Structure formats: structure tokens, C-alpha cells
PDB file of C-alpha atoms in Angstrom:
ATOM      1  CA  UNK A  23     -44.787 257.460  17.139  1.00 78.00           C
ATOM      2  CA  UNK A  24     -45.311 255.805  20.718  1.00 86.00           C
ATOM      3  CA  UNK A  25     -44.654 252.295  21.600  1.00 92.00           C
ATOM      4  CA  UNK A  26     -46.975 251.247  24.207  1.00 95.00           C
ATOM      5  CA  UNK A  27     -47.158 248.281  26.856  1.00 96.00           C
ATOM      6  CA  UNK A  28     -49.667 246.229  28.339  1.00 97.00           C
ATOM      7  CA  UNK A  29     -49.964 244.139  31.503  1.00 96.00           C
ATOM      8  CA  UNK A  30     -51.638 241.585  31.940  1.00 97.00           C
ATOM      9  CA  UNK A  31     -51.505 240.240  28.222  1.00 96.00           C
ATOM     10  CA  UNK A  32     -54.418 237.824  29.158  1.00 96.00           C
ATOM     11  CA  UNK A  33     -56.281 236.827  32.531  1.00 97.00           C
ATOM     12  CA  UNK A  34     -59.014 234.105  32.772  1.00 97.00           C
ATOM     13  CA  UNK A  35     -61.345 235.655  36.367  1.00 97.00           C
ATOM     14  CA  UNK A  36     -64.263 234.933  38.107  1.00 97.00           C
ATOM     15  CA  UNK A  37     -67.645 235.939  37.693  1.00 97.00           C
ATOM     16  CA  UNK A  38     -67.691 239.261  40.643  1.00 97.00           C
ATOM     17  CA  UNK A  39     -64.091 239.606  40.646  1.00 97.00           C
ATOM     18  CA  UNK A  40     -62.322 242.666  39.363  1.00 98.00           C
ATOM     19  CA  UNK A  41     -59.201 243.221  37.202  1.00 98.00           C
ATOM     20  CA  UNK A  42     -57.030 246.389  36.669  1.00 98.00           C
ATOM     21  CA  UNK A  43     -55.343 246.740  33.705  1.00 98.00           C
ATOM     22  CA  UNK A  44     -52.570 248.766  33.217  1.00 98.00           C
ATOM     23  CA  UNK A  45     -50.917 251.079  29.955  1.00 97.00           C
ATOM     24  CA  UNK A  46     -47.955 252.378  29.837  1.00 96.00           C
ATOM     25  CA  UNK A  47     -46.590 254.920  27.449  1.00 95.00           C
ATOM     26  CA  UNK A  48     -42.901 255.443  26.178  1.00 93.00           C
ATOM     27  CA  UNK A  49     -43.012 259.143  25.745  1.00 87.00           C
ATOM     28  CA  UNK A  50     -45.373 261.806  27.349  1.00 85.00           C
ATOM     29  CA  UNK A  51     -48.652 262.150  25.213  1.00 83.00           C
ATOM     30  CA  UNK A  52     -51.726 264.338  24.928  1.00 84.00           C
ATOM     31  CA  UNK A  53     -54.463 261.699  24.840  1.00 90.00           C
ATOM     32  CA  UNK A  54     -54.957 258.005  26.088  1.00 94.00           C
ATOM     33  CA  UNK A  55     -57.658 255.676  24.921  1.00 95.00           C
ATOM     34  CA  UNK A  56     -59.358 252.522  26.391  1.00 97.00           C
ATOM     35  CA  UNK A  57     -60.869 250.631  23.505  1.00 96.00           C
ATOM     36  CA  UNK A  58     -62.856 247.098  23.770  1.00 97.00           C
ATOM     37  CA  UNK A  59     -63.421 244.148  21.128  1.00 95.00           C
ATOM     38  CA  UNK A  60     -66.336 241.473  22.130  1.00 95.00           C
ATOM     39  CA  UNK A  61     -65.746 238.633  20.582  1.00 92.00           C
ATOM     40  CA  UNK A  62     -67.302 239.275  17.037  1.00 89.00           C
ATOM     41  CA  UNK A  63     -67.625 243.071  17.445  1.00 92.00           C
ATOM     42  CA  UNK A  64     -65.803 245.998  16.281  1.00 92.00           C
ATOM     43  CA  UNK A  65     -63.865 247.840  18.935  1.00 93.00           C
ATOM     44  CA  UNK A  66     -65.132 250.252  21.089  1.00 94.00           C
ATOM     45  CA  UNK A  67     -64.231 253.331  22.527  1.00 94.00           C
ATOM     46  CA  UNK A  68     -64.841 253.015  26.725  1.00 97.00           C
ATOM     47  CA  UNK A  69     -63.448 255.911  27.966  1.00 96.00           C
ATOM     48  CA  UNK A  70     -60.931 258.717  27.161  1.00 94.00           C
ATOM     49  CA  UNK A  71     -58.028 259.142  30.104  1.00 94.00           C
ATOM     50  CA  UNK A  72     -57.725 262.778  31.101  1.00 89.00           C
ATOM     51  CA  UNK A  73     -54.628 263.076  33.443  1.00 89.00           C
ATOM     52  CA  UNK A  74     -55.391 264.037  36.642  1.00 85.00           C
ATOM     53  CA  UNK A  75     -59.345 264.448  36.053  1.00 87.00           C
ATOM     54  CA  UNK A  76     -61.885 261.942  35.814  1.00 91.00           C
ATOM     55  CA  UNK A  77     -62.595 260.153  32.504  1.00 94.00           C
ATOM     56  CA  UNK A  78     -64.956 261.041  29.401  1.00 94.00           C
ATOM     57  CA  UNK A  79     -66.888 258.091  29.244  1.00 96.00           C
ATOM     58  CA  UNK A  80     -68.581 256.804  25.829  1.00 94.00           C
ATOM     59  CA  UNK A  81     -72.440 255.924  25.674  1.00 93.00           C
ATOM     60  CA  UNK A  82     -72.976 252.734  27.276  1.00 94.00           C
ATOM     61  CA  UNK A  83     -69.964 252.709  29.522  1.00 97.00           C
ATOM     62  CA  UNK A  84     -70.119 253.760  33.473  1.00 96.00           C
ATOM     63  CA  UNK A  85     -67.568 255.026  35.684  1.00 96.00           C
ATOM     64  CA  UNK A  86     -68.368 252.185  38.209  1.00 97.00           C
ATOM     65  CA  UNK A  87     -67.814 249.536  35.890  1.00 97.00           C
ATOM     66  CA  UNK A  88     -64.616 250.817  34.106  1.00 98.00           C
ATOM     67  CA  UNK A  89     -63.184 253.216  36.807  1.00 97.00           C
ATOM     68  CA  UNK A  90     -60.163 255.194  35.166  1.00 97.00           C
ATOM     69  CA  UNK A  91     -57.038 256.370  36.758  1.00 95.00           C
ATOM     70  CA  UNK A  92     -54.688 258.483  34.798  1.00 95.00           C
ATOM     71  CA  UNK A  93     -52.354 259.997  37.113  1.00 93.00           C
ATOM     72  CA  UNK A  94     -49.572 261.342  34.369  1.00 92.00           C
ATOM     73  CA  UNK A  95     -48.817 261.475  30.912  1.00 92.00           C
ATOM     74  CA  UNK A  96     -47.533 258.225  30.182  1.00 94.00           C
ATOM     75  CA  UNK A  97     -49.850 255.907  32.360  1.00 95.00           C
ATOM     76  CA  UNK A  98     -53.427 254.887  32.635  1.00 97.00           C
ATOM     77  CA  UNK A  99     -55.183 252.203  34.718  1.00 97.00           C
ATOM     78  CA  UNK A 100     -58.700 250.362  33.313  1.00 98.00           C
ATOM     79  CA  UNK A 101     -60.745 248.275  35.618  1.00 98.00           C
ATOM     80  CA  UNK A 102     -63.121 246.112  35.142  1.00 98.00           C
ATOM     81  CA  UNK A 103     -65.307 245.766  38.188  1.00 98.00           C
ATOM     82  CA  UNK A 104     -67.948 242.762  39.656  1.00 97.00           C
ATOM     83  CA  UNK A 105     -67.182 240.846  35.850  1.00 97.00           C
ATOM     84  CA  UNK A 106     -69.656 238.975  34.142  1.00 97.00           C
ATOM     85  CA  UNK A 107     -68.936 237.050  30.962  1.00 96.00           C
ATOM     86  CA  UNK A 108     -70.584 239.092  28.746  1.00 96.00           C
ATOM     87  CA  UNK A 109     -66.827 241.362  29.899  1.00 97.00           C
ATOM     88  CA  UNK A 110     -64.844 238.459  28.180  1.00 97.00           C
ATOM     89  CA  UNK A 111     -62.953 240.977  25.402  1.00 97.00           C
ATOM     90  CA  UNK A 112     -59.739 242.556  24.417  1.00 97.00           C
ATOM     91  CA  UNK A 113     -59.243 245.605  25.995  1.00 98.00           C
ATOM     92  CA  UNK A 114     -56.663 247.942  24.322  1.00 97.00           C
ATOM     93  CA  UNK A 115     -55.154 251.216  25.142  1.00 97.00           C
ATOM     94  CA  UNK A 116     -54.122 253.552  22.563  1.00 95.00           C
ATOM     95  CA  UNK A 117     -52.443 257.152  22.768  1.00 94.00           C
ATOM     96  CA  UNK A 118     -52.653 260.124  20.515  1.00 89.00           C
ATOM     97  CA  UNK A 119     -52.422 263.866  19.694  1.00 80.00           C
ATOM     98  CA  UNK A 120     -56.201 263.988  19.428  1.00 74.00           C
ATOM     99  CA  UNK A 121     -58.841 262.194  19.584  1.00 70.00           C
ATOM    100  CA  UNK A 122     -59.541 262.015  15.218  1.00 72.00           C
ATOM    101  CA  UNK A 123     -55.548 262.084  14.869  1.00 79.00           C
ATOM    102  CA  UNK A 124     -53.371 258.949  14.438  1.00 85.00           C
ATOM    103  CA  UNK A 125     -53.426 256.213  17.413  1.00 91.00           C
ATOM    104  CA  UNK A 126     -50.913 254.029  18.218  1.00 93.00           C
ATOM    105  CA  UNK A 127     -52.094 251.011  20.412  1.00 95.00           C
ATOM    106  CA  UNK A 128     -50.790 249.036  23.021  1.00 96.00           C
ATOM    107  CA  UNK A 129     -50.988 244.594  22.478  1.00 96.00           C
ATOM    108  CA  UNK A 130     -54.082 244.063  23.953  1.00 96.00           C
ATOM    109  CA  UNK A 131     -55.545 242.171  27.158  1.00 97.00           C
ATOM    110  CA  UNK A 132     -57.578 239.240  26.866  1.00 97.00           C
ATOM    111  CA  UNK A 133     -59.796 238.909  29.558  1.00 97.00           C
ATOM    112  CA  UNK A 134     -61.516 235.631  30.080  1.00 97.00           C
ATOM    113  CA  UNK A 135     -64.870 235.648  32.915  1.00 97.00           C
ATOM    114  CA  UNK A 136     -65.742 232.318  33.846  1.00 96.00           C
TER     115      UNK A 136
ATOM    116  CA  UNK B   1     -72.253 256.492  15.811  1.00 66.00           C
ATOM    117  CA  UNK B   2     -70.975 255.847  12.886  1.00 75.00           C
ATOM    118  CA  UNK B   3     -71.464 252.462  11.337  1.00 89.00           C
ATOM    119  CA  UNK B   4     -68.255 251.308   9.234  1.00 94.00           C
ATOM    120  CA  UNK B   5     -68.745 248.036   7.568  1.00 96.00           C
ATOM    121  CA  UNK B   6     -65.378 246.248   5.989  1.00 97.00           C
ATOM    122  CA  UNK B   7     -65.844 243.277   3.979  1.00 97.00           C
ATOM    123  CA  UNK B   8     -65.241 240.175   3.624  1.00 96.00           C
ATOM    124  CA  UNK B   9     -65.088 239.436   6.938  1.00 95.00           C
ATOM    125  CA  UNK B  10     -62.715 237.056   6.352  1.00 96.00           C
ATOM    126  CA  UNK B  11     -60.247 235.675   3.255  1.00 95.00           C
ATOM    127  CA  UNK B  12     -58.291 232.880   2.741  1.00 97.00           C
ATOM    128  CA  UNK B  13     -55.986 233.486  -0.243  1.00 97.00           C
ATOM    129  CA  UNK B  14     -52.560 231.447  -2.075  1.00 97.00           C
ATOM    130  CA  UNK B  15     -49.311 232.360  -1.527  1.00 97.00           C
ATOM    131  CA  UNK B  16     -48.409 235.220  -4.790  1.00 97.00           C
ATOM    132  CA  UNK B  17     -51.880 235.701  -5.249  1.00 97.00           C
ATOM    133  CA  UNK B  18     -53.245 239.596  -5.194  1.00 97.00           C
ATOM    134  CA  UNK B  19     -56.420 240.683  -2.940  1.00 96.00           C
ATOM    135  CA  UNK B  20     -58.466 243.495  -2.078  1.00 96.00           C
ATOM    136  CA  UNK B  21     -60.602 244.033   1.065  1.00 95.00           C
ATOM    137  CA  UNK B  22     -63.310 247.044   1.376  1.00 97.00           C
ATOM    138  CA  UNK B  23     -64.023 249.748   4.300  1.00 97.00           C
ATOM    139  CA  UNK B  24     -67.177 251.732   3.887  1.00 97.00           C
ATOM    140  CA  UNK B  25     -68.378 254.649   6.184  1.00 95.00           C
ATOM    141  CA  UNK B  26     -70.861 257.569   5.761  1.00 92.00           C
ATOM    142  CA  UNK B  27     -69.446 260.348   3.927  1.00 87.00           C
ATOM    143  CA  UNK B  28     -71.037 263.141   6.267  1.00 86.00           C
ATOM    144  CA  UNK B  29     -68.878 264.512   8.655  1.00 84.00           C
ATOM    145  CA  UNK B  30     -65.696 262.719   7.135  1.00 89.00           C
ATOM    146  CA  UNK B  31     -62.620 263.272   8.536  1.00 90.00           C
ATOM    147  CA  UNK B  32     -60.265 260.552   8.126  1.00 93.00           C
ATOM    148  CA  UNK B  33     -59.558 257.088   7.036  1.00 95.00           C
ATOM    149  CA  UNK B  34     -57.255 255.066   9.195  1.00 95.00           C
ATOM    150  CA  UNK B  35     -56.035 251.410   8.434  1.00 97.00           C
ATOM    151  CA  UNK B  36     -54.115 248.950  10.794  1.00 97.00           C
ATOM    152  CA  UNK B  37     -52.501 245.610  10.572  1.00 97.00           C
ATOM    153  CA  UNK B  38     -53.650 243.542  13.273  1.00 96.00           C
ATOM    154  CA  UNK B  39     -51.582 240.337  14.297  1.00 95.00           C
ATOM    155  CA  UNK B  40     -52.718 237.931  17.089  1.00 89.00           C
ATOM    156  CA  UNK B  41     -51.469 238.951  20.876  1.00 87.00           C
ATOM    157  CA  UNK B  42     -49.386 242.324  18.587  1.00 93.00           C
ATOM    158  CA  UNK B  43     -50.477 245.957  18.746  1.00 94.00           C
ATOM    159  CA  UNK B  44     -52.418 247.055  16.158  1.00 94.00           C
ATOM    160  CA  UNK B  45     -49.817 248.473  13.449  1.00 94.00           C
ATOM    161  CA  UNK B  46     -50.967 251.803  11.324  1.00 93.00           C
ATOM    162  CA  UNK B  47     -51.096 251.297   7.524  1.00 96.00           C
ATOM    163  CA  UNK B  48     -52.276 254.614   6.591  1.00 95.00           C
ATOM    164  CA  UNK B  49     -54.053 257.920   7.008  1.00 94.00           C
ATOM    165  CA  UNK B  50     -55.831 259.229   4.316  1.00 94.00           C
ATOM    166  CA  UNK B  51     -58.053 262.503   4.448  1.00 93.00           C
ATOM    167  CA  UNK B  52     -58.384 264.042   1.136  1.00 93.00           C
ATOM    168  CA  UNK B  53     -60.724 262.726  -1.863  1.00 93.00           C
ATOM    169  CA  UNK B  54     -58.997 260.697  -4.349  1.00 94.00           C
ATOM    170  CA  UNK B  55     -55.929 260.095  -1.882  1.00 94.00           C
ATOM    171  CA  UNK B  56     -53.875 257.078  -2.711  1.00 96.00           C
ATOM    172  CA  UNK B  57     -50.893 255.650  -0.527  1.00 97.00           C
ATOM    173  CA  UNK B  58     -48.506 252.717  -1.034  1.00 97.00           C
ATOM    174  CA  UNK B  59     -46.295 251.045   1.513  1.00 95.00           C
ATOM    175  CA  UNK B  60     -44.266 247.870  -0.324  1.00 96.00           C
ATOM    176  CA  UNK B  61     -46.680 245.519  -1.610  1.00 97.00           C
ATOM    177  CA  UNK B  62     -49.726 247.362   0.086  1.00 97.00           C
ATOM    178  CA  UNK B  63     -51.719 250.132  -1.173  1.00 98.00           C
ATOM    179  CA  UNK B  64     -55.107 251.910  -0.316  1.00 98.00           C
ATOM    180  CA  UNK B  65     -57.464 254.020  -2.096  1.00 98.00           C
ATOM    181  CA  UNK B  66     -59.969 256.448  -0.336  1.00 97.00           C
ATOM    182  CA  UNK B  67     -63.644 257.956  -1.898  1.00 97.00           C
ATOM    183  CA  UNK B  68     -64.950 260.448   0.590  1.00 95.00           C
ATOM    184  CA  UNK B  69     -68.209 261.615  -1.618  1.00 94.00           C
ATOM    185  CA  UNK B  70     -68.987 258.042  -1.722  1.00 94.00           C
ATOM    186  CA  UNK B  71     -67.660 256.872   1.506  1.00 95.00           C
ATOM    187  CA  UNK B  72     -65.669 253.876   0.808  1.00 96.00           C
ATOM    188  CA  UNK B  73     -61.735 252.878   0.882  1.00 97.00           C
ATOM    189  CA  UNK B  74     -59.830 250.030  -0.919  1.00 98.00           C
ATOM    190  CA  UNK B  75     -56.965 247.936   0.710  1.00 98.00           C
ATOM    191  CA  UNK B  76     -54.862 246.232  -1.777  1.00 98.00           C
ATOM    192  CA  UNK B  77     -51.982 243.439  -1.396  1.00 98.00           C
ATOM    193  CA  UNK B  78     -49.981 242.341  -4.483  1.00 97.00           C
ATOM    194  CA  UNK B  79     -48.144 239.030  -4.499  1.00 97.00           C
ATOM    195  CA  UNK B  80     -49.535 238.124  -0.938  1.00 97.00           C
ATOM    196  CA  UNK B  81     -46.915 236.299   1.661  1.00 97.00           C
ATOM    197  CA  UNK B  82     -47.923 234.264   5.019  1.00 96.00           C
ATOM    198  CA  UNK B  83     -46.588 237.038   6.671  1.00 96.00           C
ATOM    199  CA  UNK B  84     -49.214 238.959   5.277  1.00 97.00           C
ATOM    200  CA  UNK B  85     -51.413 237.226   7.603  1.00 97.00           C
ATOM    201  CA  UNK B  86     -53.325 239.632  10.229  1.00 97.00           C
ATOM    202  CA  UNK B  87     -56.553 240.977  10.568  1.00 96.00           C
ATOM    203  CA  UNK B  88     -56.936 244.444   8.330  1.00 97.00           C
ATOM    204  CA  UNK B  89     -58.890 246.956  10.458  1.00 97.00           C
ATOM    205  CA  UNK B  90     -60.088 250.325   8.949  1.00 96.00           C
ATOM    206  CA  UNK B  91     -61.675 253.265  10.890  1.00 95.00           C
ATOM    207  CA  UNK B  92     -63.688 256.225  10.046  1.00 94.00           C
ATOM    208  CA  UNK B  93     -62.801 259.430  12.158  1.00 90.00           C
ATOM    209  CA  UNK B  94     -65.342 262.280  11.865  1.00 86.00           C
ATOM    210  CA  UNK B  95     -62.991 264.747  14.028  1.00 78.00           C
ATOM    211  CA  UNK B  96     -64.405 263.475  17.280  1.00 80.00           C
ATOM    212  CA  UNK B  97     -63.462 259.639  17.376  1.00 85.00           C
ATOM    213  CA  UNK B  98     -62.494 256.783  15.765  1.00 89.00           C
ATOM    214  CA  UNK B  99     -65.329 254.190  14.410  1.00 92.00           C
ATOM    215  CA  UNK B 100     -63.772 251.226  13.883  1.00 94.00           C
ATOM    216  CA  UNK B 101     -65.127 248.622  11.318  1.00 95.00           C
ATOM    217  CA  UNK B 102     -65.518 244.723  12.453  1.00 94.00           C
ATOM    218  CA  UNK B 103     -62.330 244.134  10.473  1.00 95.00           C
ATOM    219  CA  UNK B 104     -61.084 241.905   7.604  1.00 97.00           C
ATOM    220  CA  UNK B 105     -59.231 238.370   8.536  1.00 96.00           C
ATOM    221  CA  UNK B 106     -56.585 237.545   6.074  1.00 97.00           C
ATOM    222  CA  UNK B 107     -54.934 234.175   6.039  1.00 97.00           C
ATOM    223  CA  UNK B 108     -52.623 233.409   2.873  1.00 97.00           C
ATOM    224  CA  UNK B 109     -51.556 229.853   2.733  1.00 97.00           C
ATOM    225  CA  UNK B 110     -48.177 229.090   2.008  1.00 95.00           C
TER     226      UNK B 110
END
């Protein structure tokens, strides 16, 4: 198993503005996630973290508006750029062997756009 | 995209009192069955993994049930607790990703 960390745990921003959010990882793994959860909505796959290449991104999602750092094995960086409310969500990283394997996920950050 | 539907979306239940909550996905392309225990501001916590037709786990008071050739899984809690409170999430992997269904609020009141 993996026990992974979150910061911030919740941010209330400005419409424009852009947050990073940041996963860490105790232990060195193969695969890192970013998920979201709109209010109401199942979560989401974003993006898949490749270390030291850029992201696979889902359908939908843009490297512009969720740019993707992964510069190791036990960290990854989401941001959410020029926010809008409709980006008000939990955003959750998760970690894995593979991508249909077993994820273990990090606490969540809620993000709040006014 | 897979569309995984769990129902209800939400349950409010007695303290001792059993429950059940469903998780359906399409059966094509079936890989695995994944739940988690979801408390407020927590990580999501894995439940189980099931892959195989007819599989049946059991952790404590909790159990689940998985039909791949009809594409629907079974959650079950005996003698519910408040601490049982959380929101039940199930997802469907088809060896790519994770589909994730809208999930399953539980509140059991003391």
C-alpha cells in the first residue's frame, strides 16, 4: 500500500487566479493519478503523471488548464489555471501499479472559485 | 466511457440495522470491480477488488458480491454503526482506467 498527502486540503480563489496542488507519495510508485469530483458528479480521471514526460491527458481535459509536473516517483504537481467556478471540485491524486490495478488516494483538495 | 451507476444515491439507516447499496457497469470489457470507503476531508479507503464471476469478499461486518455476465456488484453492511458513516464508491476498471460511479451516501443514526 501507499499513504499519500495532499496540500492544500482546501482553498477558496478568485475567478483568473491559479492554484497548484501538490501530491506526495510515501514510497516510489509506477503510476500517479489526478482525479476530479464536481459537485454532484462522479470523479474523473484528468490526467495520468508520467515522471519526467509530459502528461496523458483524458478527453475533455487540456494541458493549459491542468499543466502537470511530475519530476520523480513520489511527487506530482496539478494546476489549475485562469479558474472559473465551474473548477469548484475535489481534486484527488491517487498512485498505482497500473492504471486498472488497485489505487490508493491521497485526502483530497477542495477548491472553492469565487 | 463507461457509465457506472450505484444506487441509492443516498441512505439514511438505524443504528444495528443491515443495508445493501448497488454498483452496476457494462459487462463488456470487464476487468475489475473496486470499492472504497469515502469519509469527509479522508482519503478514499479500498474495500475490495474483485475480478472473477461469482467472487465474494468479506471484511468484518462488510461484504460484497460481484456478477460480471450481468454487470452488477452488491455492498452489504450487517448491524450498521455511526462509524459506518462515509460515502461507498464503486468503480468499474476495463484494463485501461477506472470509471467511477456517482457513489452511495450512507448516514446511520445513532
Amino acid at each position: 500500500s501507499a499513504v499519500i498527502s495532499q496540500k492544500p486540503s482546501r482553498d477558496i480563489c478568485q475567478r483568473g487566479t491559479s492554484l497548484t496542488i501538490q501530491c506526495q507519495v510515501d514510497s516510489q510508485v509506477t503510476m500517479m493519478f489526478w482525479y476530479r469530483q464536481q459537485p454532484g458528479q462522479s470523479l474523473t480521471l484528468i490526467a495520468t503523471a508520467n515522471q519526467g514526460s509530459e502528461a496523458t491527458y483524458e478527453s475533455g481535459f487540456v494541458i493549459d488548464k491542468f499543466p502537470i509536473s511530475r519530476p520523480n516517483l513520489t511527487f506530482s504537481t496539478l494546476t489549475v489555471s485562469n479558474m472559473s467556478p465551474e473548477d469548484s471540485s475535489i481534486y484527488l491524486c491517487s498512485a498505482g501499479t497500473n492504471r486498472a490495478g488497485e489505487q490508493y488516494f491521497g485526502p483530497g483538495t477542495r477548491l472553492t472559485v469565487t | 466511457i463507461l457509465n457506472v451507476e450505484q444506487s441509492p444515491q443516498s441512505l439514511h439507516v438505524q443504528e444495528g440495522d443491515s443495508t445493501n447499496f448497488t454498483c452496476s457497469f457494462p459487462s463488456s470489457n470487464f476487468y475489475a470491480l473496486h470499492w472504497y470507503r469515502w469519509e469527509t476531508a479522508k482519503s478514499p479507503e479500498a474495500l475490495f477488488v474483485m475480478t472473477l464471476n461469482g467472487d465474494e469478499k468479506k471484511k468484518g461486518r462488510i461484504s460484497a458480491t460481484l456478477n460480471t455476465k450481468e454487470g452488477y456488484s452488491y455492498l452489504y453492511i450487517k448491524g450498521s454503526q455511526p462509524e459506518d458513516s462515509a460515502t461507498y464508491l464503486c468503480a468499474s476498471a476495463d484494463g485501461n482506467q477506472f470509471y467511477f460511479g456517482t457513489g452511495t451516501s450512507l448516514t446511520v443514526i445513532p
